Short mmCIF file of C-alpha atoms and ligand atoms in Angstrom, two decimals:
data_model
loop_
_atom_site.label_atom_id
_atom_site.label_comp_id
_atom_site.label_asym_id
_atom_site.label_seq_id
_atom_site.Cartn_x
_atom_site.Cartn_y
_atom_site.Cartn_z
CA UNK A 1 -24.61 -19.81 -7.23
CA UNK A 2 -21.34 -19.41 -9.23
CA UNK A 3 -21.66 -22.95 -10.74
CA UNK A 4 -24.54 -21.44 -13.04
CA UNK A 5 -22.26 -18.65 -14.19
CA UNK A 6 -19.35 -18.38 -16.61
CA UNK A 7 -16.87 -15.60 -16.12
CA UNK A 8 -15.74 -13.83 -19.54
CA UNK A 9 -12.74 -11.57 -19.50
CA UNK A 10 -10.69 -9.90 -22.32
CA UNK A 11 -7.79 -7.83 -21.31
CA UNK A 12 -5.87 -4.84 -22.81
CA UNK A 13 -2.29 -4.52 -21.54
CA UNK A 14 -0.39 -1.16 -21.93
CA UNK A 15 3.21 -2.24 -22.37
CA UNK A 16 5.68 0.92 -22.35
CA UNK A 17 8.33 0.37 -24.80
CA UNK A 18 11.78 0.61 -23.31
CA UNK A 19 13.25 3.25 -25.83
CA UNK A 20 15.40 6.21 -24.82
CA UNK A 21 13.16 8.88 -26.42
CA UNK A 22 9.67 9.16 -27.01
CA UNK A 23 7.57 7.77 -29.74
CA UNK A 24 7.18 11.07 -31.88
CA UNK A 25 9.84 13.58 -30.33
CA UNK A 26 13.52 13.46 -29.17
CA UNK A 27 12.63 13.90 -25.39
CA UNK A 28 14.04 11.44 -22.88
CA UNK A 29 11.67 8.72 -21.37
CA UNK A 30 13.72 8.32 -18.16
CA UNK A 31 11.51 7.97 -15.24
CA UNK A 32 11.58 10.17 -12.25
CA UNK A 33 12.63 13.68 -13.65
CA UNK A 34 11.39 16.85 -12.21
CA UNK A 35 7.95 17.64 -13.56
CA UNK A 36 7.82 18.95 -17.31
CA UNK A 37 11.66 18.73 -17.57
CA UNK A 38 11.34 15.96 -20.21
CA UNK A 39 8.47 17.58 -22.35
CA UNK A 40 9.54 19.22 -25.51
CA UNK A 41 7.66 21.37 -27.79
CA UNK A 42 6.12 18.38 -29.54
CA UNK A 43 5.01 16.69 -26.31
CA UNK A 44 3.48 20.26 -25.15
CA UNK A 45 1.64 20.37 -28.44
CA UNK A 46 3.00 23.77 -29.44
CA UNK A 47 1.41 24.97 -32.71
CA UNK A 48 3.52 24.36 -35.73
CA UNK A 49 5.38 21.30 -34.30
CA UNK A 50 5.35 17.98 -36.26
CA UNK A 51 5.48 14.37 -34.81
CA UNK A 52 8.39 12.16 -36.23
CA UNK A 53 8.14 8.46 -35.59
CA UNK A 54 10.78 6.70 -33.80
CA UNK A 55 11.79 3.82 -35.67
CA UNK A 56 12.80 1.71 -32.71
CA UNK A 57 9.30 1.24 -31.70
CA UNK A 58 8.33 -0.50 -35.07
CA UNK A 59 10.99 -3.06 -34.38
CA UNK A 60 9.81 -3.66 -30.94
CA UNK A 61 6.27 -4.22 -32.05
CA UNK A 62 7.42 -6.53 -34.75
CA UNK A 63 9.17 -8.60 -31.97
CA UNK A 64 6.03 -8.90 -30.15
CA UNK A 65 4.10 -9.79 -33.33
CA UNK A 66 6.49 -12.88 -33.98
CA UNK A 67 6.30 -13.81 -30.38
CA UNK A 68 2.51 -14.19 -30.40
CA UNK A 69 2.34 -15.73 -33.95
CA UNK A 70 0.85 -12.77 -35.43
CA UNK A 71 0.45 -11.33 -38.73
CA UNK A 72 2.67 -8.10 -39.14
CA UNK A 73 1.00 -5.58 -41.28
CA UNK A 74 2.92 -4.47 -44.26
CA UNK A 75 1.25 -0.92 -43.82
CA UNK A 76 0.09 0.48 -40.62
CA UNK A 77 -1.61 3.80 -39.99
CA UNK A 78 -1.51 6.26 -37.08
CA UNK A 79 -5.02 7.74 -36.07
CA UNK A 80 -6.15 10.36 -33.95
CA UNK A 81 -8.33 9.57 -31.09
CA UNK A 82 -9.98 12.59 -30.03
CA UNK A 83 -11.03 13.42 -26.30
CA UNK A 84 -10.59 16.22 -23.96
CA UNK A 85 -8.52 15.98 -20.87
CA UNK A 86 -6.20 18.30 -19.04
CA UNK A 87 -3.22 15.84 -19.32
CA UNK A 88 -3.46 15.71 -23.26
CA UNK A 89 -2.58 19.09 -24.60
CA UNK A 90 -3.17 18.10 -28.23
CA UNK A 91 -6.92 17.24 -27.55
CA UNK A 92 -6.15 13.91 -29.06
CA UNK A 93 -3.91 10.79 -28.53
CA UNK A 94 -2.03 9.47 -31.56
CA UNK A 95 -2.87 5.84 -31.78
CA UNK A 96 -3.71 3.21 -34.33
CA UNK A 97 -7.18 2.29 -35.14
CA UNK A 98 -8.16 0.41 -38.34
CA UNK A 99 -4.60 -0.57 -39.38
CA UNK A 100 -2.89 -1.73 -36.29
CA UNK A 101 0.84 -2.81 -37.03
CA UNK A 102 0.26 -6.34 -35.27
CA UNK A 103 -2.79 -8.28 -36.16
CA UNK A 104 -4.20 -11.53 -34.71
CA UNK A 105 -2.17 -13.89 -32.88
CA UNK A 106 -2.36 -16.16 -29.59
CA UNK A 107 -0.57 -16.95 -26.52
CA UNK A 108 -0.73 -20.45 -24.75
CA UNK A 109 -1.12 -20.41 -21.12
CA UNK A 110 0.15 -23.31 -18.88
CA UNK A 111 -2.23 -23.69 -16.07
CA UNK A 112 -1.55 -25.33 -12.76
CA UNK A 113 -3.39 -28.37 -13.45
CA UNK A 114 -1.01 -28.88 -16.58
CA UNK A 115 -3.79 -27.97 -19.11
CA UNK A 116 -2.83 -25.51 -21.70
CA UNK A 117 -5.38 -22.66 -22.81
CA UNK A 118 -4.91 -20.96 -26.09
CA UNK A 119 -5.72 -17.15 -25.68
CA UNK A 120 -6.40 -15.22 -28.79
CA UNK A 121 -4.90 -12.03 -29.37
CA UNK A 122 -7.03 -9.76 -31.53
CA UNK A 123 -4.46 -6.96 -32.20
CA UNK A 124 -1.48 -5.05 -30.81
CA UNK A 125 -0.94 -1.25 -31.86
CA UNK A 126 1.71 1.38 -31.11
CA UNK A 127 0.31 4.59 -29.38
CA UNK A 128 1.65 7.50 -27.34
CA UNK A 129 0.99 7.71 -23.54
CA UNK A 130 -0.84 10.95 -22.06
CA UNK A 131 0.68 13.15 -19.41
CA UNK A 132 -0.28 13.00 -15.49
CA UNK A 133 -2.69 15.03 -13.64
CA UNK A 134 -1.61 15.61 -10.00
CA UNK A 135 -4.16 16.32 -7.64
CA UNK A 136 -2.53 16.43 -4.26
CA UNK A 137 0.49 18.85 -4.94
CA UNK A 138 -1.37 22.02 -4.55
CA UNK A 139 -4.35 23.10 -2.31
CA UNK A 140 -7.52 23.50 -4.46
CA UNK A 141 -5.64 23.05 -7.73
CA UNK A 142 -4.54 20.43 -9.94
CA UNK A 143 -1.23 20.28 -11.73
CA UNK A 144 -0.24 18.63 -15.00
CA UNK A 145 3.05 16.73 -15.43
CA UNK A 146 3.77 16.16 -19.27
CA UNK A 147 6.98 14.17 -18.73
CA UNK A 148 4.95 11.04 -19.52
CA UNK A 149 3.27 12.47 -22.56
CA UNK A 150 4.47 10.73 -25.75
CA UNK A 151 6.06 7.84 -24.02
CA UNK A 152 5.63 5.02 -26.55
CA UNK A 153 3.12 2.20 -25.69
CA UNK A 154 2.21 -1.05 -27.22
CA UNK A 155 -1.46 -1.87 -26.47
CA UNK A 156 -2.18 -5.53 -26.64
CA UNK A 157 -5.92 -6.44 -26.85
CA UNK A 158 -6.91 -10.10 -26.15
CA UNK A 159 -10.10 -11.69 -27.41
CA UNK A 160 -12.83 -12.47 -24.50
CA UNK A 161 -11.21 -15.82 -23.98
CA UNK A 162 -10.08 -15.79 -20.42
CA UNK A 163 -12.55 -17.63 -18.24
CA UNK A 164 -11.65 -16.68 -14.63
CA UNK A 165 -9.83 -14.09 -12.72
CA UNK A 166 -6.92 -16.45 -11.96
CA UNK A 167 -6.49 -17.03 -15.68
CA UNK A 168 -6.31 -13.24 -16.43
CA UNK A 169 -3.52 -12.94 -13.81
CA UNK A 170 -1.61 -15.84 -15.39
CA UNK A 171 -1.97 -14.28 -18.82
CA UNK A 172 -0.73 -10.84 -17.29
CA UNK A 173 2.19 -12.74 -15.89
CA UNK A 174 3.06 -14.64 -18.83
CA UNK A 175 3.03 -11.41 -21.02
CA UNK A 176 5.15 -9.72 -18.43
CA UNK A 177 7.69 -12.37 -18.63
CA UNK A 178 7.51 -12.52 -22.48
CA UNK A 179 7.91 -8.63 -23.02
CA UNK A 180 11.03 -8.82 -20.80
CA UNK A 181 12.46 -11.78 -22.76
CA UNK A 182 12.03 -9.65 -25.85
CA UNK A 183 13.66 -6.85 -24.40
CA UNK A 184 11.15 -4.26 -25.37
CA UNK A 185 9.65 -3.34 -21.86
CA UNK A 186 11.57 -2.90 -18.41
CA UNK A 187 8.33 -4.35 -16.70
CA UNK A 188 8.52 -2.08 -13.78
CA UNK A 189 4.84 -2.45 -12.31
CA UNK A 190 5.38 0.46 -9.72
CA UNK A 191 6.44 2.85 -12.40
CA UNK A 192 3.36 1.97 -14.62
CA UNK A 193 5.47 0.50 -17.29
CA UNK A 194 3.08 -2.45 -17.69
CA UNK A 195 -0.70 -1.86 -16.85
CA UNK A 196 -3.74 -3.85 -17.62
CA UNK A 197 -7.32 -2.80 -18.29
CA UNK A 198 -9.86 -5.89 -18.01
CA UNK A 199 -13.29 -6.12 -19.66
CA UNK A 200 -15.34 -8.35 -17.48
CA UNK A 201 -18.74 -9.96 -18.17
CA UNK A 202 -20.71 -13.10 -16.92
CA UNK A 203 -23.16 -15.13 -18.54
CA UNK A 204 -25.32 -18.11 -17.84
CA UNK A 205 -23.34 -21.38 -18.38
CA UNK A 206 -24.16 -22.86 -21.94
CA UNK A 207 -25.25 -19.17 -23.27
CA UNK A 208 -23.59 -18.17 -26.43
CA UNK A 209 -24.37 -14.57 -26.35
CA UNK A 210 -21.75 -12.27 -24.16
CA UNK A 211 -23.15 -10.43 -21.09
CA UNK A 212 -22.95 -6.75 -20.79
CA UNK A 213 -19.37 -5.94 -19.63
CA UNK A 214 -17.78 -3.48 -17.33
CA UNK A 215 -14.20 -2.20 -18.02
CA UNK A 216 -11.75 -1.97 -14.96
CA UNK A 217 -9.14 0.43 -15.85
CA UNK A 218 -5.39 0.90 -15.10
CA UNK A 219 -4.32 -2.08 -12.83
CA UNK A 220 -0.65 -2.43 -12.24
CA UNK A 221 -0.36 -5.44 -10.19
CA UNK A 222 -1.12 -9.01 -10.79
CA UNK A 223 -2.64 -9.52 -7.35
CA UNK A 224 -4.99 -6.48 -7.97
CA UNK A 225 -6.12 -7.71 -11.31
CA UNK A 226 -7.30 -11.02 -9.85
CA UNK A 227 -9.02 -9.26 -7.01
CA UNK A 228 -10.70 -6.67 -8.91
CA UNK A 229 -11.97 -9.25 -11.47
CA UNK A 230 -13.12 -11.46 -8.75
CA UNK A 231 -15.06 -8.61 -6.99
CA UNK A 232 -16.64 -7.49 -10.32
CA UNK A 233 -17.69 -10.90 -11.38
CA UNK A 234 -19.66 -11.37 -7.84
CA UNK A 235 -21.09 -7.85 -8.25
CA UNK A 236 -22.48 -8.60 -11.68
CA UNK A 237 -23.96 -11.96 -10.67
CA UNK A 238 -25.57 -10.57 -7.70
CA UNK A 239 -27.09 -7.85 -9.78
CA UNK A 240 -28.44 -10.35 -12.39
CA UNK A 241 -29.72 -12.78 -9.72
CA UNK A 242 -31.75 -10.07 -8.26
CA UNK A 243 -33.30 -9.27 -11.55
CA UNK A 244 -31.23 -5.97 -12.28
CA UNK A 245 -28.93 -5.52 -15.07
CA UNK A 246 -25.46 -4.64 -15.68
CA UNK A 247 -24.47 -1.17 -17.01
CA UNK A 248 -21.69 -0.98 -19.70
CA UNK A 249 -19.27 1.48 -17.88
CA UNK A 250 -15.70 2.20 -16.93
CA UNK A 251 -14.92 1.38 -13.49
CA UNK A 252 -11.88 1.77 -10.96
CA UNK A 253 -10.55 -0.71 -8.57
CA UNK A 254 -9.77 0.24 -5.07
CA UNK A 255 -7.17 -2.00 -3.52
CA UNK A 256 -7.81 -0.55 0.04
CA UNK A 257 -11.65 -1.38 0.03
CA UNK A 258 -11.16 -4.32 -2.37
CA UNK A 259 -14.17 -3.15 -4.70
CA UNK A 260 -14.55 -1.70 -8.00
CA UNK A 261 -16.43 1.92 -8.57
CA UNK A 262 -18.09 3.38 -11.24
CA UNK A 263 -15.90 6.04 -13.09
CA UNK A 264 -17.84 7.04 -16.14
CA UNK A 265 -20.36 5.88 -18.56
CA UNK A 266 -19.53 3.90 -21.71
CA UNK A 267 -17.76 5.20 -24.64
CA UNK A 268 -17.96 3.90 -28.13
CA UNK A 269 -15.39 4.18 -30.76
CA UNK A 270 -17.60 6.72 -32.57
CA UNK A 271 -17.24 8.94 -29.48
CA UNK A 272 -13.46 9.37 -30.29
CA UNK A 273 -14.00 10.48 -33.98
CA UNK A 274 -10.88 8.58 -35.25
CA UNK A 275 -9.23 9.56 -38.29
CA UNK A 276 -5.84 8.96 -39.76
CA UNK A 277 -3.46 11.50 -38.28
CA UNK A 278 -2.55 13.86 -41.49
CA UNK A 279 0.81 14.74 -39.88
CA UNK A 280 2.20 11.16 -40.28
CA UNK A 281 2.53 9.11 -43.19
CA UNK A 282 1.30 5.54 -43.42
CA UNK A 283 4.22 3.19 -42.11
CA UNK A 284 5.47 0.60 -44.56
CA UNK A 285 6.91 -2.18 -42.55
CA UNK A 286 9.86 -3.33 -44.64
CA UNK A 287 9.56 -7.25 -45.22
CA UNK A 288 13.37 -7.32 -44.68
CA UNK A 289 13.01 -5.71 -41.37
CA UNK A 290 10.40 -8.27 -40.40
CA UNK A 291 12.65 -11.13 -41.53
CA UNK A 292 15.65 -9.64 -39.80
CA UNK A 293 13.86 -9.41 -36.48
CA UNK A 294 12.74 -13.05 -36.85
CA UNK A 295 16.14 -14.16 -37.21
CA UNK A 296 17.23 -12.60 -33.98
CA UNK A 297 14.59 -13.55 -31.87
CA UNK A 298 15.60 -14.86 -28.26
CA UNK A 299 14.49 -18.25 -27.02
CA UNK A 300 11.00 -17.59 -25.71
CA UNK A 301 9.85 -18.33 -22.14
CA UNK A 302 7.64 -21.13 -23.10
CA UNK A 303 10.21 -22.74 -25.07
CA UNK A 304 12.91 -22.32 -22.47
CA UNK A 305 10.59 -23.93 -19.89
CA UNK A 306 9.79 -26.86 -22.37
CA UNK A 307 13.59 -27.26 -22.86
CA UNK A 308 14.38 -27.11 -19.07
CA UNK A 309 11.77 -29.95 -18.86
CA UNK A 310 12.51 -32.15 -21.73
CA UNK A 311 16.27 -31.90 -21.79
CA UNK A 312 17.41 -31.09 -18.40
CA UNK A 313 14.77 -33.21 -16.60
CA UNK A 314 13.62 -30.43 -14.33
CA UNK A 315 9.96 -30.62 -13.12
CA UNK A 316 7.47 -27.70 -13.85
CA UNK A 317 7.92 -26.75 -10.21
CA UNK A 318 11.40 -25.67 -10.77
CA UNK A 319 11.49 -24.88 -14.56
CA UNK A 320 8.43 -22.45 -14.13
CA UNK A 321 10.09 -20.14 -11.40
CA UNK A 322 13.47 -20.24 -13.12
CA UNK A 323 12.32 -19.25 -16.43
CA UNK A 324 9.67 -16.61 -15.23
CA UNK A 325 12.50 -14.05 -14.61
CA UNK A 326 15.09 -13.62 -17.51
CA UNK A 327 17.79 -12.86 -14.99
CA UNK A 328 17.25 -15.94 -13.07
CA UNK A 329 17.17 -18.29 -16.10
CA UNK A 330 20.46 -16.31 -17.36
CA UNK A 331 21.87 -17.07 -13.99
CA UNK A 332 20.79 -20.62 -13.74
CA UNK A 333 22.42 -21.30 -17.15
CA UNK A 334 25.52 -19.69 -16.49
CA UNK A 335 25.96 -21.79 -13.41
CA UNK A 336 25.36 -25.04 -15.56
CA UNK A 337 27.92 -23.65 -17.95
CA UNK A 338 30.77 -23.34 -15.49
CA UNK A 339 29.87 -26.31 -13.80
CA UNK A 340 28.87 -29.00 -16.67
CA UNK A 341 29.50 -32.03 -14.39
CA UNK A 342 26.89 -30.90 -11.63
CA UNK A 343 23.26 -32.12 -12.41
CA UNK A 344 20.94 -29.64 -13.27
CA UNK A 345 18.45 -30.26 -10.63
CA UNK A 346 21.20 -29.46 -7.97
CA UNK A 347 21.82 -26.40 -9.91
CA UNK A 348 18.24 -25.35 -9.84
CA UNK A 349 17.78 -26.23 -6.15
CA UNK A 350 20.72 -24.01 -5.37
CA UNK A 351 19.78 -20.98 -7.52
CA UNK A 352 16.01 -21.20 -6.22
CA UNK A 353 16.77 -22.23 -2.68
CA UNK A 354 19.99 -20.82 -1.14
CA UNK A 355 20.77 -18.24 -3.52
CA UNK A 356 17.10 -16.78 -3.83
CA UNK A 357 16.51 -17.13 -0.07
CA UNK A 358 19.53 -15.06 0.64
CA UNK A 359 18.98 -12.40 -1.95
CA UNK A 360 15.33 -12.07 -0.61
CA UNK A 361 16.57 -11.45 3.05
CA UNK A 362 19.28 -8.94 1.68
CA UNK A 363 16.52 -7.14 -0.43
CA UNK A 364 18.62 -7.55 -3.37
CA UNK A 365 17.94 -8.42 -6.92
CA UNK A 366 19.49 -11.38 -8.91
CA UNK A 367 21.36 -8.50 -10.95
CA UNK A 368 23.03 -7.42 -7.55
CA UNK A 369 23.66 -10.95 -6.27
CA UNK A 370 27.26 -10.86 -4.24
CA UNK A 371 27.92 -14.38 -5.59
CA UNK A 372 28.46 -14.51 -9.22
CA UNK A 373 27.27 -17.85 -11.35
CA UNK A 374 30.90 -18.59 -11.75
CA UNK A 375 31.36 -18.68 -7.98
CA UNK A 376 28.23 -20.70 -7.14
CA UNK A 377 29.29 -23.03 -9.89
CA UNK A 378 32.62 -23.27 -8.05
CA UNK A 379 30.94 -24.30 -4.79
CA UNK A 380 28.55 -26.84 -6.52
CA UNK A 381 31.72 -28.54 -8.21
CA UNK A 382 33.21 -29.16 -4.63
CA UNK A 383 29.99 -30.89 -3.45
CA UNK A 384 29.96 -32.85 -6.83
CA UNK A 385 33.61 -34.21 -6.50
CA UNK A 386 33.18 -34.79 -2.82
CA UNK A 387 35.58 -32.45 -1.42
CA UNK A 388 32.68 -31.14 0.87
CA UNK A 389 29.43 -32.14 2.17
CA UNK A 390 26.01 -30.63 1.32
CA UNK A 391 25.97 -29.35 4.69
CA UNK A 392 29.35 -27.65 4.82
CA UNK A 393 28.56 -26.13 1.43
CA UNK A 394 25.89 -23.95 3.20
CA UNK A 395 28.52 -22.57 5.47
CA UNK A 396 30.99 -21.93 2.42
CA UNK A 397 28.05 -20.36 0.78
CA UNK A 398 27.59 -18.05 3.70
CA UNK A 399 31.20 -17.00 3.42
CA UNK A 400 30.88 -16.31 -0.36
CA UNK A 401 27.79 -13.93 0.43
CA UNK A 402 29.98 -12.27 3.03
CA UNK A 403 32.52 -11.50 0.55
CA UNK A 404 35.30 -14.10 1.55
CA UNK A 405 36.05 -15.16 -1.80
CA UNK A 406 35.61 -18.30 -3.96
CA UNK A 407 34.58 -21.73 -2.70
CA UNK A 408 38.24 -23.23 -2.87
CA UNK A 409 39.65 -20.27 -0.89
CA UNK A 410 37.04 -20.42 1.97
CA UNK A 411 37.31 -24.35 2.18
CA UNK A 412 41.08 -24.06 2.30
CA UNK A 413 41.18 -20.85 4.76
CA UNK A 414 38.49 -22.59 7.07
CA UNK A 415 39.86 -25.90 6.77
CA UNK A 416 36.59 -27.44 5.64
CA UNK A 417 37.65 -29.96 3.24
CA UNK A 418 35.86 -33.22 3.72
CA UNK A 419 38.12 -36.05 5.13
CA UNK A 420 37.87 -38.87 2.51
CA UNK A 421 41.23 -40.69 3.22
CA UNK A 422 40.64 -44.03 4.87
CA UNK A 423 43.67 -43.59 7.27
CA UNK A 424 42.50 -40.50 8.91
CA UNK A 425 38.87 -41.86 9.30
CA UNK A 426 40.05 -45.05 10.80
CA UNK A 427 42.32 -43.35 13.22
CA UNK A 428 39.37 -41.22 14.40
CA UNK A 429 37.16 -44.34 14.62
CA UNK A 430 39.72 -46.50 16.57
CA UNK A 431 39.95 -43.51 19.12
CA UNK A 432 36.27 -43.23 19.65
CA UNK A 433 35.80 -47.21 19.91
CA UNK A 434 38.55 -47.22 22.40
CA UNK A 435 36.82 -44.51 24.59
CA UNK A 436 33.44 -45.92 24.52
CA UNK A 437 33.74 -49.52 25.60
CA UNK A 438 30.09 -49.60 27.03
CA UNK A 439 28.57 -48.47 23.84
CA UNK A 440 30.50 -51.06 22.03
CA UNK A 441 29.30 -53.95 24.31
CA UNK A 442 25.72 -52.57 23.89
CA UNK A 443 26.14 -52.84 20.07
CA UNK A 444 27.76 -56.39 20.29
CA UNK A 445 24.50 -57.24 22.43
CA UNK A 446 22.32 -56.36 19.50
CA UNK A 447 21.36 -52.80 20.02
CA UNK A 448 21.89 -51.47 16.43
CA UNK A 449 20.82 -48.01 17.12
CA UNK A 450 24.14 -47.36 19.02
CA UNK A 451 25.54 -47.13 15.65
CA UNK A 452 24.43 -43.81 14.97
CA UNK A 453 25.87 -42.73 18.24
CA UNK A 454 29.25 -43.66 16.88
CA UNK A 455 28.60 -41.88 13.54
CA UNK A 456 27.65 -38.86 15.53
CA UNK A 457 30.67 -38.94 17.77
CA UNK A 458 33.18 -39.26 14.49
CA UNK A 459 31.32 -36.35 12.75
CA UNK A 460 31.61 -34.27 15.92
CA UNK A 461 35.24 -35.12 16.21
CA UNK A 462 35.94 -33.99 12.61
CA UNK A 463 33.85 -31.04 12.68
CA UNK A 464 31.46 -32.48 10.16
CA UNK A 465 34.17 -33.09 7.58
CA UNK A 466 34.26 -36.64 7.68
CA UNK A 467 32.83 -38.32 4.59
CA UNK A 468 29.73 -39.59 5.98
CA UNK A 469 29.34 -42.83 3.63
CA UNK A 470 33.13 -43.71 4.43
CA UNK A 471 32.60 -43.34 8.29
CA UNK A 472 29.61 -45.86 7.86
CA UNK A 473 31.52 -48.30 5.97
CA UNK A 474 34.65 -48.26 8.44
CA UNK A 475 32.40 -48.44 11.27
CA UNK A 476 30.43 -51.34 10.08
CA UNK A 477 33.68 -53.15 9.49
CA UNK A 478 35.44 -52.27 12.68
CA UNK A 479 32.40 -53.07 14.88
CA UNK A 480 31.69 -56.54 13.14
CA UNK A 481 35.37 -57.43 13.59
CA UNK A 482 35.95 -56.46 16.90
MN1 LIG B 501 -4.76 2.78 -25.10
#
């Protein structure tokens, strides 16, 4: 049935800007304080207080604007969005309405099938977060924590350009990577630093007109976004196919039941009685600031991925994951810097394979890695110059994880250096051949596979340290001449 229907999704991302203080007050934005300890008179909406704009949020919004190829408004205006809720003591949220700071832009999505989809971004505006209602702290009563009130947010709004739940999740991930590269958001999903609302509708394939949409609010996991949209799409198709209609409304996703539920009826912009906030002057975004920010833009994830593939010869399977986390890309690049002679592919394999595997087991993030990029580079150099085999390198790496020091020190202390001098290898081989007359006879009678028996014996005798290529060379020579 789905083949006849097209999914149409647009998302609104609430990105918490990583400033020390709030957007209109000097209170701290640090997460996890005792309730209401980080809410000053402005955040509490005490009469007579006035908001003062935090300059930092303007710079951060401009950064995002550049990254999505958007126009930065020369003048933007803060507006009051009026609604009543206990966690909003002023009775309005300061947001931007008719004149947002960032105008139209786009983000290119690279999908698994190698196709690229350009997703339009309609706008990005600055606003303050509300407080939090707590319903489970006191029996029969609700509590209000205003620590989060006034935390700066950048709301990024896309056009209805996403065509599946999966695309919406890919977009969310890509944006999540982007804001961390820009250094404007810590990206902490559990703490709510990055939240997604999805507007979902369906229409008959070929129809131009958009269907009626439902908005799913406040999701903070990529997986939930994908599941919630999937559920919603099927709910709507089912309604329409049974002759019913979709009602425009706000819905909540329940991950335990994997379903969306109606929360409230639709609101229109008119309901909020937006008007320019008379307490705040229009913001003139200085051209010099816009230019200055542009000059100091970091390499963006998409460009980095492209460079890894074009210049380092990595495939998407390596470049994609390495770039997805700024920490990982950093680590990888530092390893390459310290070991320029090691091929990038080998560096990538070790970072994504051994290192990530070990960190995962130890429940550590890259930032807390017990092995530094320089140390990993030191190990890879020893594989590269033939001092140790790849197999022995893994046990050296385990030693590094256990804090035994640099690769060279561990190789020395454990006597792991690969035996590459011909004399020593010959001595071992002579001894083994002399001790295995039956196998030598078998080989000479044409049983080629006995060769591997000899290789195995030599490696055993040298505790895996003999250079395997040399062992084969010397063995071939000796067996054919004996
Ligand atoms: Mn908002």
